[in-house]
Steps between C-alpha positions, in 0.01 A plus 500: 500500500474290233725680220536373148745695276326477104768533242492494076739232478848389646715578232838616593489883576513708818132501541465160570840420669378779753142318583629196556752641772215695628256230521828292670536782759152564556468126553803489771348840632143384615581156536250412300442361087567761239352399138632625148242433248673509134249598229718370171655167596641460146729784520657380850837499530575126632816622640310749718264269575730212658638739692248672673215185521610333799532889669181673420163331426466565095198390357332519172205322267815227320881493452461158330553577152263238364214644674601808380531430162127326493337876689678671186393252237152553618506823509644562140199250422242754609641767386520362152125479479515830576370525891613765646546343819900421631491143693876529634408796657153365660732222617720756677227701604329237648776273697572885629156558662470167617880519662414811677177326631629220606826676712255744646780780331358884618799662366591520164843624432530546114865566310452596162227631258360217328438328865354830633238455197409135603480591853276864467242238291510265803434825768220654304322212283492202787394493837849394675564733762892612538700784484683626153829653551743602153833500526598687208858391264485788252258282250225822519748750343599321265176369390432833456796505192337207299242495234184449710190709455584798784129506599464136551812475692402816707173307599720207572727679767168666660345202531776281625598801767214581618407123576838479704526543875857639489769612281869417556709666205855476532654806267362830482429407119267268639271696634507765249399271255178458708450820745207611246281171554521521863191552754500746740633339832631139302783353706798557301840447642872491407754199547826413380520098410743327686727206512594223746812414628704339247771297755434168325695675208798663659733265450840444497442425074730755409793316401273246329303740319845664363604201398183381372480827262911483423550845661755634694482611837642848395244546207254807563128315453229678372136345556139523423250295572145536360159317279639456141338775298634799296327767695772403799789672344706199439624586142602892683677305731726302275538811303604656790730162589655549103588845564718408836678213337655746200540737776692379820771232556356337836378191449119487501221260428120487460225276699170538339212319697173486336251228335381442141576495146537902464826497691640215385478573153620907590858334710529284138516851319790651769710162498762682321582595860678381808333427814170470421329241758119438405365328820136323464337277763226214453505300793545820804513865332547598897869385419557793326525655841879334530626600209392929604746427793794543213394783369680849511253665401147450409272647282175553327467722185133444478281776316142241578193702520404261789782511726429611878714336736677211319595242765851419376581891579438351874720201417790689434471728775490190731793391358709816528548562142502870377244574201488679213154535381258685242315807625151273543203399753599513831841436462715837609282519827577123511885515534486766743611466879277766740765732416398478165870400400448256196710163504569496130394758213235610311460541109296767431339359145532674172226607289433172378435390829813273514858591711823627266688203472810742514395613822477175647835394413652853629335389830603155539852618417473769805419210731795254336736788523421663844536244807331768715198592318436082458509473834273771631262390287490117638508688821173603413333199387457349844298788619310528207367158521325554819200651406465150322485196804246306451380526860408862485321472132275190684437662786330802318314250251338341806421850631360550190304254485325532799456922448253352145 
């Protein structure tokens, strides 16, 4: 098999941190090359991209930024004379084709929607001969929610379906969001995403990371990690984090780990309190990974029309840490062990669509007050996390594959 995994771009999200650890595993699997093609170079995260290129084979039409600079110039040139026709994306388009010609690829693994576009065309509108499988991120739903004509989008899905050779969704939202566009007997098929082992980052940093931070070793550490935008639930969580600190005498503090401006500029608005740690990462956003280890407790308020199975929920459950998390996706089944015992708690959302803030502080003050409760929770977490090994989740991709 030669298997490419097709992705919109490497920006720093859940989508593509799991396809490059798939493409790694698949790689160390088979013993063989595993591509990535990235379709929008400009928006890579270099970080991401230093970390991963000497691990998995990532390819793409230009990183330099001169050459991409000239592709956009030209293109603004043509369209200013009013052609119709996009030369950046031709560019893609074409280095795309002529990649998958030139590796022989016959599977297609595509993450995202704006790939499984590009790589439909390719299936039905050129004679290379592979097989199309989706892996689905929650980008159909909530395509659904934005402002695009509903009957060209509906021809969209049909056609970018029914050109597929399989279907791997990964929350039941997934495939709802889809079940009316499906043939008769399409391969369709459900699997969780899955992480690695993550050894290279338990280490002894404790100490460091304490001191690093100016914390205490007896301060109760509350932690989230997630992309920078509102639709997260940052701003409920340091509501939620103002509410404990008028509330309880324990020493507490806050480690918010997330990119971009949004977040920055929202931790400047709550500076009035104590024991707010913004974290941000250029160079390796993996090392937020050391920095979970601390936490107490970890969260994710998130009320994102999009979210399935967010990686980090994974993260934390590797790392033992009990979570309190919005009523969303995947996530309740997620933080289940087979006895369906959850290793944190869920907030069921209010009608806005968005957790009580009061609520959340009531429950991180049952698991700061009652040693107990804490510790059946982290109890939990370990066999929780092992419907996620990466083993397992490549094993069934390769099955998969080979079923299309």
């Amino acid at each position: 098999m030669n298997i490419l995994l097709s992705i919109t771009n490497l920006h720093l999200g859940g989508a593509q941190m799991y396809a490059l650890r798939l493409a790694e595993s698949l790689s160390k699997e088979l013993g063989t090359k595993v591509y990535v093609y990235d379709h929008n170079p400009e928006a890579v995260n270099k970080g991401l991209l230093d970390t991963y290129k000497d691990r998995v084979s990532i390819n793409t039409f230009s990183y330099n930024p001169v050459v991409l600079f000239f592709i956009w110039k030209i293109n603004a040139i043509i369209l200013k004379f009013g052609f119709k026709f996009r030369f950046r994306d031709f560019i893609n388009e074409f280095y795309f084709k002529r990649f998958i010609k030139i590796n022989n690829i016959n599977i297609i693994n595509s993450h995202m929607y704006a790939s499984d576009k590009i790589v439909s065309f390719c299936k039905l509108k050129t004679d290379l001969n592979f097989k199309f499988i989706i892996t689905m991120h929650g980008e159909y739903e909530l395509n659904k929610n934005e402002k695009k004509e509903k009957i060209n989008l509906e021809k969209e899905y049909r056609t970018i379906i029914n050109s597929s050779d399989g279907i791997i969704y990964t929350a039941d939202k997934n495939y709802n969001a889809i079940k009316n566009y499906l043939l008769e007997e399409q391969l369709i098929e459900k699997h969780y995403i899955a992480i690695p082992d993550l050894l290279d980052y338990k280490l002894t940093k404790r100490d460091v990371l304490f001191q690093e931070l100016g914390i205490s070793q007896d301060t109760f550490i509350l932690g989230m990690v997630s992309r920078g935008i509102p639709e997260k639930g940052w701003e409920l969580l340091l509501q939620s984090y103002e509410l404990l600190k008028k509330e309880i005498d324990r020493e507490i503090c806050l480690i918010l780990i997330g990119d971009g401006e949004y977040l920055s500029k929202l931790v400047k608005e709550y500076s009035h309190l104590e024991g707010i740690h913004l974290i941000q990462f250029e160079s390796n956003p993996l090392d937020y990974l050391y920095y979970v280890q601390v936490f107490d407790l970890a969260f994710l308020l998130s009320y994102f029309e999009g979210e399935s199975v967010p990686n980090v929920i994974i993260e934390y459950l590797y790392f033992n840490k009990p979570i309190i998390a919005s009523d969303i996706g995947e996530i309740p089944k997620m933080i289940c062990d087979e006895a369906n015992n959850q290793a944190g708690d869920i907030i069921k959302n209010s009608t806005d669509g968005k957790v009580n803030i009061k609520e959340v502080a009531n429950v991180v003050n049952k698991y700061m007050n009652d040693l107990n409760y804490y510790n059946d929770k982290k109890r939990i977490t370990g066999e929780a996390f092992k419907k996620f090994k990466i083993k397992e989740c490549t094993d069934k991709y390769i099955s998969f594959y080979k079923k299309a």
